[in-house]
Each structure stands twice: as C-alpha cells, then as structure tokens.
mmCIF file of C-alpha atoms in Angstrom:
data_model
loop_
_atom_site.group_PDB
_atom_site.id
_atom_site.type_symbol
_atom_site.label_atom_id
_atom_site.label_comp_id
_atom_site.label_asym_id
_atom_site.label_seq_id
_atom_site.Cartn_x
_atom_site.Cartn_y
_atom_site.Cartn_z
ATOM 1 C CA MET A 451 -16.249 -1.677 1.680
ATOM 2 C CA ASP A 452 -18.584 -0.129 -0.942
ATOM 3 C CA VAL A 453 -17.155 1.784 -3.502
ATOM 4 C CA THR A 454 -20.701 3.341 -4.754
ATOM 5 C CA THR A 455 -20.737 4.960 -1.132
ATOM 6 C CA PHE A 456 -17.298 6.153 -1.310
ATOM 7 C CA ARG A 457 -17.718 7.751 -4.681
ATOM 8 C CA ALA A 458 -21.172 9.172 -4.002
ATOM 9 C CA LEU A 459 -19.539 10.927 -0.865
ATOM 10 C CA HIS A 460 -17.731 13.301 -3.462
ATOM 11 C CA GLN A 461 -20.844 14.366 -5.409
ATOM 12 C CA ASN A 462 -23.159 17.429 -4.990
ATOM 13 C CA ARG A 463 -21.010 18.870 -1.938
ATOM 14 C CA ALA A 464 -22.152 22.213 -1.219
ATOM 15 C CA PRO A 465 -18.983 25.071 -0.996
ATOM 16 C CA GLY A 466 -17.822 24.768 2.144
ATOM 17 C CA ASP A 467 -18.615 21.191 2.932
ATOM 18 C CA PRO A 468 -15.996 19.394 1.127
ATOM 19 C CA LEU A 469 -15.501 15.581 1.986
ATOM 20 C CA VAL A 470 -12.636 15.532 5.139
ATOM 21 C CA LEU A 471 -10.405 12.361 4.914
ATOM 22 C CA PRO A 472 -8.601 11.680 8.043
ATOM 23 C CA GLY A 473 -5.069 9.990 7.216
ATOM 24 C CA PRO A 474 -4.802 6.782 9.582
ATOM 25 C CA TRP A 475 -1.264 5.342 9.807
ATOM 26 C CA ASP A 476 -2.314 2.125 11.600
ATOM 27 C CA ALA A 477 -5.349 0.251 12.417
ATOM 28 C CA ALA A 478 -5.578 1.929 16.089
ATOM 29 C CA SER A 479 -5.553 5.361 14.400
ATOM 30 C CA ALA A 480 -8.020 4.382 11.914
ATOM 31 C CA ARG A 481 -10.210 3.306 14.601
ATOM 32 C CA VAL A 482 -10.118 6.461 16.350
ATOM 33 C CA PHE A 483 -11.215 8.283 13.268
ATOM 34 C CA ALA A 484 -14.066 5.951 12.644
ATOM 35 C CA GLU A 485 -15.097 6.054 16.212
ATOM 36 C CA ALA A 486 -15.307 9.668 15.829
ATOM 37 C CA GLY A 487 -17.943 9.288 13.025
ATOM 38 C CA PHE A 488 -15.666 10.274 9.779
ATOM 39 C CA ALA A 489 -17.482 9.018 6.531
ATOM 40 C CA ALA A 490 -14.326 7.566 4.964
ATOM 41 C CA LEU A 491 -10.628 7.692 5.664
ATOM 42 C CA ALA A 492 -7.573 8.033 3.183
ATOM 43 C CA THR A 493 -4.328 6.662 4.040
ATOM 44 C CA PRO A 494 -1.411 8.546 3.555
ATOM 45 C CA SER A 495 1.993 6.620 2.028
ATOM 46 C CA ALA A 496 4.580 8.890 4.503
ATOM 47 C CA GLY A 497 2.487 8.023 7.827
ATOM 48 C CA VAL A 498 2.028 4.634 7.044
ATOM 49 C CA SER A 499 5.734 4.170 6.096
ATOM 50 C CA ALA A 500 6.746 6.162 9.187
ATOM 51 C CA SER A 501 4.711 3.734 11.224
ATOM 52 C CA LEU A 502 6.356 0.551 9.850
ATOM 53 C CA GLY A 503 9.849 2.019 10.275
ATOM 54 C CA TYR A 504 10.305 3.504 7.175
ATOM 55 C CA ALA A 505 11.492 6.938 5.342
ATOM 56 C CA ASP A 506 8.643 7.962 2.841
ATOM 57 C CA GLY A 507 8.831 6.179 -0.269
ATOM 58 C CA GLU A 508 10.779 3.323 1.247
ATOM 59 C CA ALA A 509 8.276 1.017 2.716
ATOM 60 C CA PRO A 510 8.257 -2.485 0.630
ATOM 61 C CA ALA A 511 5.066 -2.921 -1.391
ATOM 62 C CA ASP A 512 4.096 -5.722 0.871
ATOM 63 C CA GLU A 513 4.408 -4.152 3.742
ATOM 64 C CA MET A 514 2.532 -1.208 2.611
ATOM 65 C CA PHE A 515 -0.715 -3.611 1.298
ATOM 66 C CA ALA A 516 -0.420 -5.599 4.651
ATOM 67 C CA ALA A 517 -0.706 -2.053 6.680
ATOM 68 C CA VAL A 518 -3.809 -0.972 4.494
ATOM 69 C CA THR A 519 -5.255 -4.533 5.293
ATOM 70 C CA ARG A 520 -4.934 -3.874 8.631
ATOM 71 C CA ILE A 521 -6.716 -0.177 8.962
ATOM 72 C CA VAL A 522 -9.370 -1.780 6.269
ATOM 73 C CA ARG A 523 -9.937 -4.636 8.629
ATOM 74 C CA ALA A 524 -9.687 -2.481 11.915
ATOM 75 C CA VAL A 525 -13.336 -0.315 10.560
ATOM 76 C CA THR A 526 -14.804 -2.759 8.612
ATOM 77 C CA GLU A 527 -17.514 -2.945 11.561
ATOM 78 C CA PHE A 528 -18.218 0.572 11.069
ATOM 79 C CA GLY A 529 -18.595 0.695 7.469
ATOM 80 C CA VAL A 530 -16.233 3.290 6.910
ATOM 81 C CA PRO A 531 -14.515 3.107 3.172
ATOM 82 C CA VAL A 532 -10.945 3.422 2.950
ATOM 83 C CA SER A 533 -8.817 5.131 0.270
ATOM 84 C CA ALA A 534 -5.008 3.971 -0.045
ATOM 85 C CA ASP A 535 -2.306 6.048 -1.282
ATOM 86 C CA LEU A 536 0.065 3.501 -3.048
ATOM 87 C CA GLU A 537 2.435 6.046 -4.528
ATOM 88 C CA GLY A 538 3.229 5.514 -8.120
ATOM 89 C CA GLY A 539 2.318 1.434 -8.025
ATOM 90 C CA TYR A 540 5.105 -0.163 -6.810
ATOM 91 C CA GLY A 541 6.270 -0.945 -10.077
ATOM 92 C CA LEU A 542 3.090 -3.424 -10.676
ATOM 93 C CA SER A 543 1.228 -4.122 -13.832
ATOM 94 C CA PRO A 544 -2.108 -2.297 -13.816
ATOM 95 C CA LYS A 545 -3.702 -5.945 -13.403
ATOM 96 C CA ASP A 546 -1.733 -6.809 -10.709
ATOM 97 C CA LEU A 547 -2.138 -3.201 -8.956
ATOM 98 C CA VAL A 548 -5.838 -3.944 -8.840
ATOM 99 C CA ALA A 549 -5.755 -6.964 -7.676
ATOM 100 C CA ARG A 550 -3.493 -6.185 -4.728
ATOM 101 C CA VAL A 551 -5.391 -2.828 -3.699
ATOM 102 C CA GLN A 552 -8.716 -5.097 -3.919
ATOM 103 C CA ASP A 553 -7.397 -7.695 -1.594
ATOM 104 C CA THR A 554 -6.547 -5.111 1.058
ATOM 105 C CA GLY A 555 -10.366 -3.941 0.704
ATOM 106 C CA ALA A 556 -9.748 -0.565 0.054
ATOM 107 C CA VAL A 557 -12.105 0.853 -2.358
ATOM 108 C CA GLY A 558 -9.789 4.109 -3.443
ATOM 109 C CA VAL A 559 -6.409 4.586 -4.465
ATOM 110 C CA ASN A 560 -4.286 7.463 -4.525
ATOM 111 C CA LEU A 561 -1.806 7.258 -7.578
ATOM 112 C CA GLU A 562 0.959 9.858 -8.202
ATOM 113 C CA ASP A 563 2.808 10.919 -11.521
ATOM 114 C CA SER A 564 6.294 11.487 -10.394
ATOM 115 C CA THR A 565 9.393 9.350 -9.317
ATOM 116 C CA ALA A 566 12.679 10.110 -7.602
ATOM 117 C CA ASP A 567 13.670 11.717 -11.164
ATOM 118 C CA GLY A 568 11.056 14.059 -11.559
ATOM 119 C CA LEU A 569 7.428 14.303 -13.300
ATOM 120 C CA LYS A 570 6.388 11.415 -15.608
ATOM 121 C CA ASP A 571 5.305 12.180 -18.995
ATOM 122 C CA PRO A 572 1.583 12.942 -18.736
ATOM 123 C CA HIS A 573 0.851 10.826 -21.656
ATOM 124 C CA ARG A 574 2.197 7.651 -20.855
ATOM 125 C CA HIS A 575 0.933 8.337 -17.438
ATOM 126 C CA ALA A 576 -2.403 8.784 -18.751
ATOM 127 C CA ASP A 577 -2.013 5.844 -20.940
ATOM 128 C CA TRP A 578 -1.093 3.955 -17.286
ATOM 129 C CA LEU A 579 -4.047 5.288 -15.572
ATOM 130 C CA ALA A 580 -6.483 4.099 -18.092
ATOM 131 C CA GLU A 581 -5.312 0.688 -18.292
ATOM 132 C CA VAL A 582 -5.828 0.847 -14.292
ATOM 133 C CA ARG A 583 -9.011 1.865 -15.191
ATOM 134 C CA ALA A 584 -9.763 -0.702 -17.475
ATOM 135 C CA ALA A 585 -8.381 -3.693 -14.963
ATOM 136 C CA ALA A 586 -10.538 -1.977 -12.216
ATOM 137 C CA GLY A 587 -13.608 -1.270 -13.797
ATOM 138 C CA PRO A 588 -16.057 0.662 -11.482
ATOM 139 C CA ALA A 589 -14.939 -1.170 -8.508
ATOM 140 C CA LEU A 590 -12.162 1.489 -7.463
ATOM 141 C CA PHE A 591 -11.787 5.335 -7.289
ATOM 142 C CA VAL A 592 -8.931 6.513 -8.924
ATOM 143 C CA ASN A 593 -7.474 9.493 -7.477
ATOM 144 C CA ALA A 594 -4.642 10.794 -9.797
ATOM 145 C CA ARG A 595 -2.210 12.701 -7.610
ATOM 146 C CA VAL A 596 -0.485 15.629 -9.998
ATOM 147 C CA ASP A 597 2.821 16.434 -8.730
ATOM 148 C CA THR A 598 3.853 19.670 -10.578
ATOM 149 C CA TYR A 599 3.681 21.913 -7.470
ATOM 150 C CA VAL A 600 5.968 19.491 -5.609
ATOM 151 C CA ARG A 601 8.459 19.695 -8.443
ATOM 152 C CA GLY A 602 8.233 23.442 -8.423
ATOM 153 C CA MET A 603 6.286 24.150 -11.227
ATOM 154 C CA LYS A 604 3.772 26.896 -10.237
ATOM 155 C CA ASP A 605 1.470 27.770 -13.497
ATOM 156 C CA PRO A 606 -1.348 26.199 -12.891
ATOM 157 C CA ASP A 607 -1.892 25.637 -16.647
ATOM 158 C CA GLU A 608 0.879 23.036 -16.431
ATOM 159 C CA THR A 609 -1.395 21.004 -13.558
ATOM 160 C CA ILE A 610 -4.739 21.578 -15.793
ATOM 161 C CA GLY A 611 -2.982 19.956 -18.767
ATOM 162 C CA ARG A 612 -2.359 16.906 -16.634
ATOM 163 C CA ALA A 613 -5.474 16.701 -14.907
ATOM 164 C CA ARG A 614 -7.592 16.964 -17.807
ATOM 165 C CA LEU A 615 -5.421 14.001 -19.512
ATOM 166 C CA TYR A 616 -5.797 11.685 -16.270
ATOM 167 C CA VAL A 617 -9.490 12.313 -15.973
ATOM 168 C CA GLU A 618 -9.988 11.514 -19.865
ATOM 169 C CA ALA A 619 -7.975 8.332 -18.918
ATOM 170 C CA GLY A 620 -10.604 7.518 -16.279
ATOM 171 C CA ALA A 621 -9.338 9.118 -13.065
ATOM 172 C CA ASP A 622 -12.423 9.622 -10.709
ATOM 173 C CA GLY A 623 -10.515 12.269 -8.939
ATOM 174 C CA ILE A 624 -7.455 14.589 -9.221
ATOM 175 C CA TYR A 625 -5.404 15.590 -6.186
ATOM 176 C CA PRO A 626 -2.844 18.552 -6.949
ATOM 177 C CA ILE A 627 -0.626 18.281 -4.131
ATOM 178 C CA MET A 628 0.632 21.368 -2.237
ATOM 179 C CA ALA A 629 -1.373 23.573 -4.624
ATOM 180 C CA PRO A 630 -1.558 27.085 -3.407
ATOM 181 C CA PRO A 631 -4.871 27.867 -1.819
ATOM 182 C CA GLU A 632 -5.247 30.865 -3.956
ATOM 183 C CA HIS A 633 -4.984 28.742 -6.906
ATOM 184 C CA LEU A 634 -8.021 26.251 -6.055
ATOM 185 C CA PRO A 635 -10.822 28.348 -7.784
ATOM 186 C CA THR A 636 -8.538 28.357 -11.035
ATOM 187 C CA LEU A 637 -8.201 24.468 -11.056
ATOM 188 C CA ALA A 638 -11.392 23.506 -9.738
ATOM 189 C CA ALA A 639 -13.242 25.838 -12.737
ATOM 190 C CA ALA A 640 -10.928 24.083 -15.185
ATOM 191 C CA ILE A 641 -10.744 20.485 -13.873
ATOM 192 C CA PRO A 642 -13.834 18.577 -14.932
ATOM 193 C CA SER A 643 -13.819 16.283 -11.798
ATOM 194 C CA PRO A 644 -13.792 16.502 -7.554
ATOM 195 C CA LEU A 645 -10.777 18.164 -6.175
ATOM 196 C CA ASN A 646 -8.527 16.965 -3.271
ATOM 197 C CA ALA A 647 -6.810 19.961 -1.614
ATOM 198 C CA LEU A 648 -4.140 19.131 0.961
ATOM 199 C CA ALA A 649 -4.490 20.526 4.307
ATOM 200 C CA LEU A 650 -1.122 21.689 6.067
ATOM 201 C CA PRO A 651 -0.317 23.607 9.137
ATOM 202 C CA GLY A 652 -1.286 27.113 8.397
ATOM 203 C CA SER A 653 -3.233 26.451 5.397
ATOM 204 C CA PRO A 654 -6.877 27.392 5.522
ATOM 205 C CA PRO A 655 -9.189 24.812 7.473
ATOM 206 C CA PRO A 656 -11.091 22.439 5.235
ATOM 207 C CA ARG A 657 -14.358 24.458 5.180
ATOM 208 C CA GLU A 658 -12.469 27.346 3.427
ATOM 209 C CA LEU A 659 -10.800 25.103 1.298
ATOM 210 C CA GLY A 660 -14.022 23.739 0.055
ATOM 211 C CA GLU A 661 -15.202 27.516 -0.587
ATOM 212 C CA LEU A 662 -11.862 27.783 -2.891
ATOM 213 C CA GLY A 663 -13.112 24.875 -4.689
ATOM 214 C CA ALA A 664 -11.941 21.693 -2.656
ATOM 215 C CA THR A 665 -14.538 18.608 -3.306
ATOM 216 C CA ARG A 666 -12.526 16.415 -0.759
ATOM 217 C CA VAL A 667 -9.544 17.648 1.941
ATOM 218 C CA THR A 668 -6.906 15.232 2.791
ATOM 219 C CA PHE A 669 -3.600 15.950 5.660
ATOM 220 C CA GLY A 670 -0.942 13.501 3.851
ATOM 221 C CA PRO A 671 1.347 12.548 6.965
ATOM 222 C CA GLY A 672 0.305 15.596 8.924
ATOM 223 C CA LEU A 673 -1.849 13.939 11.454
ATOM 224 C CA GLN A 674 0.801 11.014 12.057
ATOM 225 C CA ARG A 675 3.473 13.570 12.655
ATOM 226 C CA ARG A 676 1.035 15.577 14.930
ATOM 227 C CA ALA A 677 0.427 12.458 16.991
ATOM 228 C CA MET A 678 4.266 11.711 17.241
ATOM 229 C CA ALA A 679 4.852 15.051 18.524
ATOM 230 C CA ALA A 680 2.567 14.225 21.115
ATOM 231 C CA VAL A 681 4.267 11.249 22.158
ATOM 232 C CA ARG A 682 7.177 12.658 22.343
ATOM 233 C CA ASP A 683 6.187 15.143 25.094
ATOM 234 C CA ILE A 684 4.851 12.285 27.007
ATOM 235 C CA ALA A 685 8.565 10.836 26.392
ATOM 236 C CA ARG A 686 9.769 14.102 27.910
ATOM 237 C CA ASP A 687 7.491 14.250 30.413
ATOM 238 C CA LEU A 688 8.221 10.615 31.974
ATOM 239 C CA LEU A 689 12.086 11.330 31.885
ATOM 240 C CA THR A 690 11.593 14.195 34.302
#
C-alpha cells in the first residue's frame, strides 16, 4: 500500500467532507469495508483485541501485528491503505516498532500518549515520536493520539499544547480522542495538522464532524461492537 496515497487523502478536504475511516477488526470485516468502496481503513486496537479474545490493551504485540497483517493482506487487491492502532507501541524501540509496522504492510499508525498509570510527559513523548519519525522517514503516516479528554482534562489548551509538541516532533496527524464536538473548531484552528475525530453513538455524523473541523473520522471499536450486538441478536433468535 502506498503511504503517499494515504497522506494525500488527508489533504485539501472540504468542510463537511472528512476522510471516513471504518475500523475493521479482522480480515473479513476489512474486505466488507473495502468492497463497499471506502478509500482507506484504520484498525481499532480495542476491536482487534476483542476479535482475538482479549480485553482492550491486553492483546500480545505479536498477535496484534499478525492481525494487522491479515487485515492488510485481505484488502491488498483493492488497493486500500490501512492505518493500524498500535496503542503505545508495546514497549518496542522506535526502530523496531517501525520495522514491525512496515512488515504488516500498514502505511499509518496511531500512537497514544498515556499508559495505565496516566498521561505521559508530553516532552518525553514528543522526543519518542521524533525517533519514530526519524526511523520511518516519510514512509509512515504517524497519527499522534492525545489522551487528555480520556483522562478528564477538559481544557482544550492542554490538548493543544501537547498536539503542537507532537506536530513539531513530526506527527502527520493529531487524534484528540473523546474531544467534545463543540471543542473541534478550537482544536482545528490551533493545531497545524489534520485532526482526527472519534464518531460515537449519539455524536454528530461524520459530515457534521467535518464541518466542525475534523479532517478524518474514525470509530474506535464502535463498529465491532455493533457487529457483535447483531451476532447476539442472531444467537437469541436461534435459541428461540
């Protein structure tokens, strides 16, 4: 898959026309989204973990990389680029992380700035992102996830400060996960990179998120959970 194509999909997006990236959790779901005509896909770590039988954050790195490899392989014939959510990088060095990502065939990666213990120091995380950027060169779209809202920090200035450090370090995009829709205009105006918004049940649809400032829209594990709800309905029907 071509990272140049993937990067270009983020450029010159008209308001109300964000890049919509469904989140496949396995090879079969990836093919469904590719066959439907989506231009690119973005795996959710929580959804992939669930498909592998693990809770969010508990899938072993080897299994996550193998799952991403299968997803990429499943859509190769469609020419659909895939970005992979790889949590905090699984403790790998930047060089090893980039090598593992490139072995999967993914052209993008989400990397978050928190651990189970809380938010990382933003300056140290920016330094780490800079090492990832140096190891990858232009061959990887680095989407830096900012976890301030997840951690209860509602002031957009904290998110903006972290985001700017990550952009300076070489991040291609910023993902302020769980940012309230009403904060998107402020974030988009202050952060000099494509902005990733999370679409949740009850949130504005992708078109409106784009009008508010989102360059791209992802769904986290939401689509996988909707699919599992449908499977539960099927199971109940079978029992009756």
